[in-house]
CSV table of C-alpha atoms in Angstrom, one decimal:
chain,number,residue,atom,x,y,z
A,1,MET,CA,-37.0,19.6,-148.8
A,2,GLN,CA,-33.4,19.1,-148.0
A,3,LEU,CA,-31.8,20.3,-144.8
A,4,ARG,CA,-28.3,18.9,-144.6
A,5,THR,CA,-27.2,18.5,-141.0
A,6,THR,CA,-23.7,19.4,-139.9
A,7,PHE,CA,-24.0,17.1,-136.8
A,8,HIS,CA,-22.7,13.6,-137.1
A,9,SER,CA,-24.9,10.8,-136.0
A,10,LEU,CA,-24.2,9.7,-132.5
A,11,LEU,CA,-24.3,5.9,-131.8
A,12,ALA,CA,-23.4,5.4,-128.2
A,13,THR,CA,-25.7,7.6,-126.2
A,14,SER,CA,-27.0,7.2,-122.6
A,15,PHE,CA,-26.8,8.5,-119.1
A,16,ILE,CA,-25.0,7.2,-116.0
A,17,ALA,CA,-26.7,8.5,-112.9
A,18,SER,CA,-23.5,8.7,-110.8
A,19,VAL,CA,-20.9,10.6,-112.8
A,20,GLN,CA,-18.5,12.4,-110.5
A,21,ALA,CA,-17.4,14.8,-113.2
A,22,CYS,CA,-20.9,16.2,-113.7
A,23,ASP,CA,-22.8,17.8,-110.9
A,24,PHE,CA,-26.2,18.2,-112.6
A,25,HIS,CA,-27.7,20.2,-109.8
A,26,SER,CA,-24.9,22.6,-108.7
A,27,ALA,CA,-25.9,25.6,-110.8
A,28,ARG,CA,-29.0,27.5,-111.7
A,29,ILE,CA,-29.7,29.6,-114.8
A,30,SER,CA,-29.2,33.3,-114.3
A,31,SER,CA,-32.5,35.1,-113.6
A,32,ARG,CA,-33.6,37.8,-115.9
A,33,ASN,CA,-32.9,40.8,-113.7
A,34,ILE,CA,-29.2,39.9,-113.7
A,35,ILE,CA,-29.0,40.5,-117.4
A,36,HIS,CA,-30.2,43.9,-118.3
A,37,PRO,CA,-31.5,44.3,-121.9
A,38,ILE,CA,-28.8,46.9,-122.6
A,39,GLN,CA,-25.9,46.1,-120.3
A,40,LEU,CA,-24.7,42.5,-120.1
A,41,SER,CA,-22.8,42.5,-116.8
A,42,THR,CA,-22.7,38.7,-116.3
A,43,GLN,CA,-22.7,35.9,-118.9
A,44,PRO,CA,-25.3,33.2,-118.1
A,45,ILE,CA,-24.0,30.1,-116.4
A,46,ASN,CA,-22.7,27.4,-118.6
A,47,ARG,CA,-24.1,24.2,-117.0
A,48,PHE,CA,-23.0,21.9,-119.9
A,49,CYS,CA,-21.5,18.7,-118.8
A,50,ARG,CA,-21.6,15.5,-120.9
A,51,SER,CA,-22.2,12.3,-119.0
A,52,GLU,CA,-19.9,9.3,-119.8
A,53,ILE,CA,-20.9,7.3,-122.8
A,54,ILE,CA,-21.9,3.7,-122.2
A,55,SER,CA,-23.4,1.0,-124.3
A,56,ARG,CA,-25.9,1.8,-126.9
A,57,ASP,CA,-28.1,-1.0,-125.6
A,58,ASP,CA,-28.6,0.7,-122.2
A,59,VAL,CA,-32.0,2.3,-121.6
A,60,VAL,CA,-33.0,5.4,-119.6
A,61,VAL,CA,-36.5,5.6,-118.2
A,62,LEU,CA,-38.0,8.9,-117.1
A,63,ASP,CA,-40.8,7.7,-114.8
A,64,ASN,CA,-43.9,9.5,-113.4
A,65,VAL,CA,-43.3,12.4,-115.7
A,66,ARG,CA,-45.9,14.6,-117.4
A,67,VAL,CA,-45.2,15.0,-121.1
A,68,PHE,CA,-45.9,18.1,-123.2
A,69,ASN,CA,-47.7,16.9,-126.3
A,70,GLY,CA,-48.1,20.3,-128.1
A,71,HIS,CA,-51.5,21.1,-126.6
A,72,GLY,CA,-51.2,20.2,-122.9
A,73,LEU,CA,-49.6,17.8,-120.5
A,74,SER,CA,-50.2,14.0,-120.3
A,75,PRO,CA,-51.1,12.3,-117.0
A,76,PRO,CA,-47.9,11.0,-115.3
A,77,THR,CA,-46.3,8.4,-117.5
A,78,ALA,CA,-43.0,6.9,-118.4
A,79,VAL,CA,-40.8,7.7,-121.4
A,80,ALA,CA,-37.8,5.4,-122.3
A,81,PHE,CA,-35.0,6.0,-124.7
A,82,SER,CA,-31.9,4.1,-125.9
A,83,ASN,CA,-29.3,4.5,-128.7
A,84,GLY,CA,-30.3,8.2,-129.0
A,85,HIS,CA,-34.0,7.6,-129.8
A,86,ILE,CA,-37.3,7.3,-128.0
A,87,LEU,CA,-38.5,3.8,-127.6
A,88,SER,CA,-42.0,2.5,-128.5
A,89,ALA,CA,-42.3,0.5,-125.3
A,90,VAL,CA,-41.1,1.1,-121.7
A,91,PRO,CA,-39.4,-1.8,-120.0
A,92,LEU,CA,-41.7,-3.3,-117.3
A,93,PRO,CA,-40.4,-2.9,-113.8
A,94,HIS,CA,-39.8,-6.7,-113.4
A,95,ARG,CA,-37.8,-6.7,-116.6
A,96,ARG,CA,-35.5,-3.8,-115.8
A,97,GLY,CA,-32.0,-5.2,-115.6
A,98,SER,CA,-28.7,-3.5,-114.8
A,99,ASN,CA,-28.7,-1.8,-118.2
A,100,VAL,CA,-31.8,0.3,-117.3
A,101,THR,CA,-31.5,3.6,-115.5
A,102,VAL,CA,-34.7,4.9,-113.9
A,103,ILE,CA,-35.2,8.6,-113.1
A,104,ASP,CA,-38.2,9.6,-111.1
A,105,GLY,CA,-39.9,12.5,-112.8
A,106,ALA,CA,-42.7,13.1,-110.3
A,107,GLY,CA,-43.5,16.8,-110.2
A,108,TYR,CA,-41.7,17.5,-113.5
A,109,THR,CA,-42.6,18.3,-117.1
A,110,LEU,CA,-40.8,16.6,-120.0
A,111,LEU,CA,-40.5,18.9,-123.1
A,112,PRO,CA,-39.1,18.1,-126.5
A,113,GLY,CA,-35.7,19.8,-126.9
A,114,LEU,CA,-36.0,23.5,-127.7
A,115,ILE,CA,-35.3,24.7,-131.3
A,116,GLU,CA,-33.6,28.1,-131.6
A,117,SER,CA,-34.4,29.5,-135.1
A,118,HIS,CA,-31.9,32.4,-135.1
A,119,ALA,CA,-28.6,32.5,-133.2
A,120,HIS,CA,-25.2,33.4,-134.5
A,121,VAL,CA,-23.1,30.5,-133.2
A,122,THR,CA,-19.3,30.7,-133.7
A,123,SER,CA,-17.9,28.5,-131.0
A,124,ILE,CA,-18.4,25.3,-129.0
A,125,GLU,CA,-19.0,27.5,-125.9
A,126,HIS,CA,-22.0,29.0,-127.6
A,127,LEU,CA,-23.4,25.6,-128.3
A,128,GLU,CA,-22.8,24.6,-124.7
A,129,LEU,CA,-24.6,27.6,-123.4
A,130,LEU,CA,-27.6,26.9,-125.7
A,131,ALA,CA,-27.6,23.3,-124.4
A,132,SER,CA,-27.4,24.6,-120.8
A,133,HIS,CA,-30.8,26.3,-121.4
A,134,GLY,CA,-32.6,23.4,-123.1
A,135,VAL,CA,-31.8,24.2,-126.7
A,136,THR,CA,-31.0,21.0,-128.6
A,137,THR,CA,-31.2,22.3,-132.2
A,138,VAL,CA,-30.1,25.7,-133.5
A,139,PHE,CA,-30.3,27.5,-136.8
A,140,ASN,CA,-27.3,29.8,-137.5
A,141,PRO,CA,-28.2,32.4,-140.2
A,142,ALA,CA,-24.7,33.7,-141.0
A,143,CYS,CA,-21.2,32.2,-140.8
A,144,THR,CA,-18.2,33.0,-142.9
A,145,THR,CA,-16.1,29.9,-143.1
A,146,LEU,CA,-16.6,26.1,-143.3
A,147,GLU,CA,-15.0,25.8,-139.9
A,148,GLN,CA,-17.4,28.3,-138.4
A,149,CYS,CA,-20.4,26.9,-140.1
A,150,THR,CA,-19.7,23.4,-138.8
A,151,VAL,CA,-18.4,24.2,-135.4
A,152,GLY,CA,-18.9,21.3,-132.9
A,153,ALA,CA,-20.0,18.9,-135.6
A,154,ARG,CA,-17.9,16.1,-134.2
A,155,VAL,CA,-18.4,16.7,-130.5
A,156,ASN,CA,-20.8,14.4,-128.8
A,157,GLY,CA,-23.8,15.9,-127.0
A,158,LEU,CA,-23.9,19.4,-128.6
A,159,PRO,CA,-27.0,20.9,-130.2
A,160,THR,CA,-27.6,20.0,-133.8
A,161,LEU,CA,-26.3,23.0,-135.9
A,162,PHE,CA,-27.8,24.1,-139.2
A,163,SER,CA,-26.0,27.0,-140.9
A,164,SER,CA,-26.6,29.2,-143.9
A,165,GLY,CA,-23.1,30.3,-144.9
A,166,ASN,CA,-22.8,34.0,-145.5
A,167,ALA,CA,-25.9,36.2,-145.9
A,168,ALA,CA,-26.6,37.7,-149.3
A,169,MET,CA,-26.0,41.5,-149.2
A,170,ALA,CA,-25.2,44.5,-151.4
A,171,PRO,CA,-21.8,46.2,-151.4
A,172,ASN,CA,-21.4,49.1,-149.1
A,173,SER,CA,-24.7,48.3,-147.4
A,174,THR,CA,-25.3,48.6,-143.6
A,175,HIS,CA,-24.6,44.9,-143.1
A,176,ALA,CA,-21.6,44.8,-145.3
A,177,ASN,CA,-20.0,47.5,-143.1
A,178,ILE,CA,-21.4,46.6,-139.7
A,179,PHE,CA,-18.7,44.1,-138.7
A,180,PRO,CA,-15.3,45.6,-138.6
A,181,GLY,CA,-12.4,43.5,-139.9
A,182,THR,CA,-14.7,41.1,-141.9
A,183,THR,CA,-15.0,40.7,-145.6
A,184,PRO,CA,-18.6,39.8,-146.5
A,185,GLU,CA,-19.4,38.1,-149.7
A,186,THR,CA,-21.5,40.7,-151.5
A,187,LEU,CA,-23.4,40.5,-154.8
A,188,SER,CA,-23.2,43.4,-157.2
A,189,THR,CA,-25.6,42.1,-159.9
A,190,ILE,CA,-28.0,39.3,-160.5
A,191,ASN,CA,-25.3,37.5,-162.5
A,192,ASP,CA,-23.4,36.9,-159.2
A,193,VAL,CA,-26.1,34.7,-157.8
A,194,PRO,CA,-25.1,31.3,-159.0
A,195,ASP,CA,-21.4,31.6,-157.9
A,196,TRP,CA,-22.5,33.2,-154.6
A,197,ILE,CA,-24.9,30.2,-153.8
A,198,GLN,CA,-22.2,27.7,-154.7
A,199,SER,CA,-19.9,29.5,-152.2
A,200,GLN,CA,-22.4,29.0,-149.5
A,201,LEU,CA,-22.8,25.3,-150.4
A,202,SER,CA,-19.1,24.9,-150.0
A,203,LYS,CA,-19.6,26.0,-146.3
A,204,ASN,CA,-22.2,23.2,-145.9
A,205,ALA,CA,-25.1,25.6,-146.0
A,206,SER,CA,-28.4,24.0,-145.0
A,207,PHE,CA,-30.5,27.0,-146.0
A,208,ILE,CA,-29.9,30.5,-147.6
A,209,LYS,CA,-30.2,33.9,-146.0
A,210,LEU,CA,-30.7,37.2,-147.8
A,211,ILE,CA,-30.6,40.7,-146.4
A,212,VAL,CA,-33.2,43.3,-147.2
A,213,GLU,CA,-31.8,46.6,-146.0
A,214,ARG,CA,-33.6,49.8,-144.8
A,215,PRO,CA,-34.4,52.4,-147.5
A,216,ASN,CA,-31.4,54.5,-146.4
A,217,SER,CA,-28.9,51.7,-147.2
A,218,PRO,CA,-27.8,50.1,-150.5
A,219,SER,CA,-29.7,46.9,-150.9
A,220,LEU,CA,-30.0,44.0,-153.3
A,221,ASP,CA,-32.7,44.9,-155.9
A,222,ASN,CA,-35.9,42.9,-156.2
A,223,ALA,CA,-34.7,40.9,-159.2
A,224,THR,CA,-31.6,39.8,-157.4
A,225,LEU,CA,-33.5,38.9,-154.3
A,226,ALA,CA,-36.0,36.8,-156.3
A,227,ALA,CA,-33.2,35.1,-158.2
A,228,ILE,CA,-31.5,34.0,-155.0
A,229,VAL,CA,-34.8,32.5,-153.8
A,230,GLN,CA,-35.6,30.9,-157.1
A,231,GLN,CA,-32.2,29.3,-157.5
A,232,SER,CA,-32.2,28.1,-153.9
A,233,ALA,CA,-35.6,26.6,-154.5
A,234,GLY,CA,-34.0,24.7,-157.4
A,235,LEU,CA,-31.6,23.2,-154.9
A,236,LYS,CA,-34.5,22.4,-152.5
A,237,MET,CA,-33.3,24.9,-149.9
A,238,LEU,CA,-35.4,27.1,-147.7
A,239,THR,CA,-34.7,30.8,-147.7
A,240,VAL,CA,-34.7,33.3,-144.8
A,241,ALA,CA,-35.0,37.0,-145.3
A,242,HIS,CA,-33.6,39.5,-142.8
A,243,GLN,CA,-35.5,42.7,-142.6
A,244,VAL,CA,-36.1,45.2,-139.7
A,245,ASP,CA,-38.4,47.8,-141.0
A,246,HIS,CA,-41.9,48.0,-142.4
A,247,ALA,CA,-41.0,48.6,-146.0
A,248,ALA,CA,-38.3,46.0,-146.0
A,249,ALA,CA,-40.7,43.4,-144.7
A,250,PHE,CA,-42.9,43.7,-147.8
A,251,THR,CA,-39.9,43.7,-150.1
A,252,ALA,CA,-38.9,40.4,-148.5
A,253,LEU,CA,-42.3,39.0,-149.0
A,254,LYS,CA,-42.1,39.8,-152.7
A,255,SER,CA,-38.9,37.9,-153.0
A,256,GLY,CA,-40.7,34.7,-152.3
A,257,ALA,CA,-38.6,33.8,-149.2
A,258,ASN,CA,-40.0,31.1,-146.9
A,259,GLN,CA,-39.3,32.9,-143.6
A,260,LEU,CA,-39.0,36.6,-142.5
A,261,HIS,CA,-36.8,37.3,-139.5
A,262,HIS,CA,-37.0,40.3,-137.1
A,263,SER,CA,-40.1,42.4,-136.4
A,264,PRO,CA,-40.3,45.9,-137.8
A,265,MET,CA,-39.9,48.7,-135.2
A,266,ASP,CA,-40.7,51.7,-137.3
A,267,ASP,CA,-44.3,51.0,-138.3
A,268,VAL,CA,-46.8,48.4,-137.3
A,269,ILE,CA,-47.9,45.6,-139.6
A,270,THR,CA,-51.6,46.0,-139.4
A,271,ALA,CA,-54.3,43.3,-139.4
A,272,GLN,CA,-55.1,44.2,-143.0
A,273,GLU,CA,-51.4,44.1,-144.1
A,274,ALA,CA,-51.0,40.7,-142.3
A,275,ALA,CA,-53.2,39.3,-145.1
A,276,ASP,CA,-50.3,39.9,-147.5
A,277,PHE,CA,-48.3,37.1,-145.6
A,278,TYR,CA,-50.9,34.7,-147.0
A,279,SER,CA,-49.0,33.9,-150.2
A,280,PRO,CA,-47.1,30.7,-150.8
A,281,PRO,CA,-43.3,30.9,-150.8
A,282,THR,CA,-41.4,30.1,-154.0
A,283,TYR,CA,-40.1,26.8,-152.6
A,284,ASN,CA,-43.1,25.2,-151.0
A,285,PRO,CA,-42.5,21.5,-150.0
A,286,LEU,CA,-45.1,21.8,-147.2
A,287,LYS,CA,-47.8,23.3,-149.5
A,288,LEU,CA,-48.1,26.3,-147.3
A,289,GLN,CA,-50.4,29.2,-148.0
A,290,THR,CA,-48.5,31.6,-145.7
A,291,ARG,CA,-44.9,32.6,-144.8
A,292,VAL,CA,-43.3,31.9,-141.4
A,293,TYR,CA,-42.2,34.7,-139.1
A,294,VAL,CA,-39.3,34.7,-136.6
A,295,PRO,CA,-39.7,38.1,-134.8
A,296,THR,CA,-36.6,37.9,-132.5
A,297,LEU,CA,-38.2,40.1,-129.9
A,298,THR,CA,-35.3,39.7,-127.5
A,299,MET,CA,-33.1,41.5,-130.0
A,300,MET,CA,-35.8,44.1,-130.7
A,301,ARG,CA,-36.0,44.9,-127.0
A,302,PHE,CA,-32.3,45.5,-127.0
A,303,VAL,CA,-32.4,47.6,-130.2
A,304,GLU,CA,-35.0,49.9,-128.7
A,305,GLY,CA,-32.7,50.6,-125.7
A,306,LEU,CA,-29.7,51.1,-128.0
A,307,SER,CA,-31.5,53.5,-130.3
A,308,GLN,CA,-32.4,55.6,-127.2
A,309,LEU,CA,-28.9,55.6,-125.9
A,310,ASN,CA,-27.2,56.1,-129.3
A,311,PRO,CA,-29.5,57.4,-132.1
A,312,GLY,CA,-26.6,57.2,-134.4
A,313,SER,CA,-26.2,53.5,-134.1
A,314,PRO,CA,-26.6,51.3,-137.2
A,315,PHE,CA,-30.1,50.5,-136.0
A,316,GLY,CA,-31.2,54.1,-136.3
A,317,ALA,CA,-33.4,56.2,-134.0
A,318,ASN,CA,-37.0,55.9,-133.0
A,319,GLN,CA,-37.0,52.1,-132.8
A,320,SER,CA,-40.1,51.0,-130.8
A,321,TYR,CA,-40.4,47.6,-129.1
A,322,ALA,CA,-44.2,48.2,-128.7
A,323,VAL,CA,-44.4,48.5,-132.5
A,324,ALA,CA,-42.5,45.2,-132.9
A,325,GLN,CA,-44.9,43.5,-130.4
A,326,ALA,CA,-48.0,44.9,-132.2
A,327,SER,CA,-46.8,43.5,-135.5
A,328,VAL,CA,-46.3,40.0,-134.1
A,329,GLN,CA,-49.7,40.2,-132.5
A,330,ALA,CA,-51.3,41.1,-135.8
A,331,LEU,CA,-49.5,38.3,-137.6
A,332,ARG,CA,-50.4,35.8,-134.9
A,333,LYS,CA,-54.1,36.7,-135.0
A,334,ALA,CA,-54.0,36.4,-138.8
A,335,GLY,CA,-52.7,32.8,-138.4
A,336,VAL,CA,-49.1,33.4,-139.6
A,337,PRO,CA,-46.8,30.8,-137.9
A,338,ILE,CA,-44.4,32.4,-135.3
A,339,LEU,CA,-41.2,30.6,-134.3
A,340,VAL,CA,-38.7,31.3,-131.5
A,341,GLY,CA,-35.5,33.0,-132.4
A,342,THR,CA,-33.3,35.5,-130.6
A,343,ASP,CA,-30.5,36.8,-132.8
A,344,ALA,CA,-28.1,35.8,-130.0
A,345,SER,CA,-24.5,36.6,-130.9
A,346,GLU,CA,-21.1,37.3,-129.5
A,347,ALA,CA,-21.2,40.8,-128.1
A,348,VAL,CA,-20.7,42.8,-131.3
A,349,PHE,CA,-22.9,45.3,-129.5
A,350,PRO,CA,-22.5,45.3,-125.7
A,351,GLY,CA,-25.6,43.8,-124.1
A,352,ALA,CA,-26.8,42.0,-127.2
A,353,PRO,CA,-28.8,38.8,-126.5
A,354,TRP,CA,-26.6,36.0,-125.2
A,355,PHE,CA,-26.9,32.3,-126.1
A,356,GLY,CA,-29.4,30.1,-124.4
A,357,ILE,CA,-30.8,32.4,-121.8
A,358,SER,CA,-32.2,34.6,-124.5
A,359,THR,CA,-34.2,31.7,-125.9
A,360,LEU,CA,-36.0,31.4,-122.6
A,361,TYR,CA,-36.5,35.2,-122.6
A,362,GLU,CA,-38.0,35.0,-126.1
A,363,LEU,CA,-40.6,32.5,-124.8
A,364,GLU,CA,-41.5,35.0,-122.1
A,365,ASN,CA,-41.7,37.8,-124.7
A,366,LEU,CA,-44.2,35.9,-126.8
A,367,VAL,CA,-46.6,35.4,-123.9
A,368,GLU,CA,-46.5,39.1,-122.8
A,369,PRO,CA,-49.8,40.9,-123.4
A,370,GLY,CA,-48.3,42.9,-126.2
A,371,VAL,CA,-48.1,39.7,-128.3
A,372,GLY,CA,-50.6,37.5,-126.6
A,373,MET,CA,-49.5,33.9,-127.2
A,374,THR,CA,-50.4,31.3,-124.6
A,375,PRO,CA,-47.6,29.4,-123.0
A,376,ARG,CA,-48.6,26.3,-125.0
A,377,GLU,CA,-48.4,28.3,-128.2
A,378,ALA,CA,-45.0,29.6,-127.3
A,379,LEU,CA,-43.7,26.2,-126.4
A,380,ARG,CA,-44.9,24.9,-129.8
A,381,ALA,CA,-43.1,27.8,-131.5
A,382,ALA,CA,-39.9,26.3,-130.0
A,383,THR,CA,-40.7,22.6,-130.5
A,384,SER,CA,-43.2,21.0,-132.8
A,385,ASP,CA,-44.0,24.1,-135.0
A,386,ALA,CA,-40.3,24.9,-135.4
A,387,ALA,CA,-39.6,21.3,-136.4
A,388,PHE,CA,-42.5,21.3,-138.9
A,389,TYR,CA,-41.7,24.6,-140.6
A,390,TRP,CA,-38.0,23.8,-140.8
A,391,GLY,CA,-38.8,20.4,-142.3
A,392,LEU,CA,-37.3,18.4,-139.5
A,393,LYS,CA,-39.1,15.1,-139.2
A,394,ASP,CA,-36.9,13.5,-136.5
A,395,ARG,CA,-37.5,15.9,-133.6
A,396,GLY,CA,-39.9,18.5,-132.1
A,397,ALA,CA,-42.1,16.0,-130.2
A,398,ILE,CA,-41.8,13.1,-127.8
A,399,ALA,CA,-42.8,10.1,-129.7
A,400,PRO,CA,-41.4,6.6,-130.6
A,401,GLY,CA,-38.6,6.7,-133.1
A,402,LEU,CA,-37.8,10.4,-132.7
A,403,ARG,CA,-34.5,11.7,-131.4
A,404,ALA,CA,-34.1,11.7,-127.6
A,405,ASP,CA,-33.8,15.5,-127.4
A,406,LEU,CA,-35.5,16.2,-124.1
A,407,VAL,CA,-35.8,18.8,-121.4
A,408,LEU,CA,-36.9,18.0,-117.8
A,409,VAL,CA,-38.4,21.0,-116.0
A,410,ARG,CA,-39.6,21.4,-112.5
A,411,GLY,CA,-43.2,22.7,-112.5
A,412,ASP,CA,-45.6,23.3,-115.4
A,413,PRO,CA,-44.4,25.6,-118.2
A,414,THR,CA,-47.7,25.3,-119.9
A,415,LYS,CA,-49.2,27.5,-117.1
A,416,ASN,CA,-46.1,29.6,-116.3
A,417,ILE,CA,-43.5,29.8,-119.0
A,418,SER,CA,-41.1,31.5,-116.6
A,419,VAL,CA,-40.4,28.2,-114.7
A,420,LEU,CA,-38.0,27.4,-117.5
A,421,LEU,CA,-35.6,30.2,-116.2
A,422,ASP,CA,-34.6,28.3,-113.1
A,423,GLY,CA,-36.5,25.0,-113.4
A,424,ILE,CA,-34.5,23.1,-116.0
A,425,GLU,CA,-33.1,20.0,-114.2
A,426,GLY,CA,-32.1,17.8,-117.1
A,427,VAL,CA,-31.2,18.1,-120.8
A,428,TRP,CA,-30.6,15.2,-123.2
A,429,ILE,CA,-29.3,15.6,-126.7
A,430,GLY,CA,-29.5,12.5,-128.8
A,431,GLY,CA,-29.8,10.6,-125.6
A,432,THR,CA,-26.7,12.0,-123.9
A,433,ARG,CA,-27.4,13.9,-120.7
A,434,VAL,CA,-25.6,17.3,-120.8
A,435,VAL,CA,-27.4,19.2,-118.0
């Protein structure tokens, strides 16, 4: 599998404890009741602040910290990193010279950096907000220009950004008309597929996204959808299918796409239907027997409210968040992998999920009774599981040799996922402290 990063390797990465320009404890993340699902009155706090860069040989030790290993927390231990990566050995106290910075992590949990599987990033500010909330890697499933698809690529300490280029869609479809003032790259026939894919590669696309519209909208036909997936597979690229109703979900499955994004809100995917997700994707480097699901429940919660306020919106009427939850619950029980994604975007629709804070809300959504994941499952969906199913071998866990993408949290999110909302005390991206 080939995922081409748009984030340049960072060589000099470390943390200086006393950096006057960065007050790492001066702000707290906005609590959920400040940001209503329908009316965004206040943007979340941007706590992003890069520390000064010092020698690559310097070492940071997080001492007495409990490490999330994907299944639980370790006893208090020490984790060291240098030159952007986690070390195999921690310098002994009597060998810690002036190049070693020690941070006492007693009472804290150390998580791998969070992976956001669906956010529409268009600016450095968006990346800073994601980092402010512990997100160190983000997948951007739609961008229109090379500049937009690679935003922040040369800026030290920002989340790693993987983008898809434009989404594949039909002319005059809902998505072709939903964004005023834009000119989407549409496909009229199956013959347009090769040139369309090459256009996305010119934007440094790391994966390919296709749109499966509702039945009341023009949509790409099954043959064109399958051709996009097959030709992407020939390039060793994963494919992501956007679909937001029951019928579209099963059309997306037939295309052979690796991942389906958004949970249907019109009709529940039943336990029996969830078995249909047990078919291998067209491009299958991981030898999977199932597809991967990114439900974006934070957006689905917003869509329900918008459909109630404005039944004539592009989302349509009678959109049920409870239906979206029930579908995710059925898929989870059937063993379909679930990843954390939010559909965060610049406010095309007032009140839509905002960057960073919505990732933490999505973790809460997944552990609600309507879905039923445990906090540990939800954390894996944003760390090790996300890294595995996106094919990222250098992150998603805290282990020697992996990237030093780390989140230091007060309390124990494996017991109470909500401590992430106001408990994040430190974020390192490639070894650079940014919160």
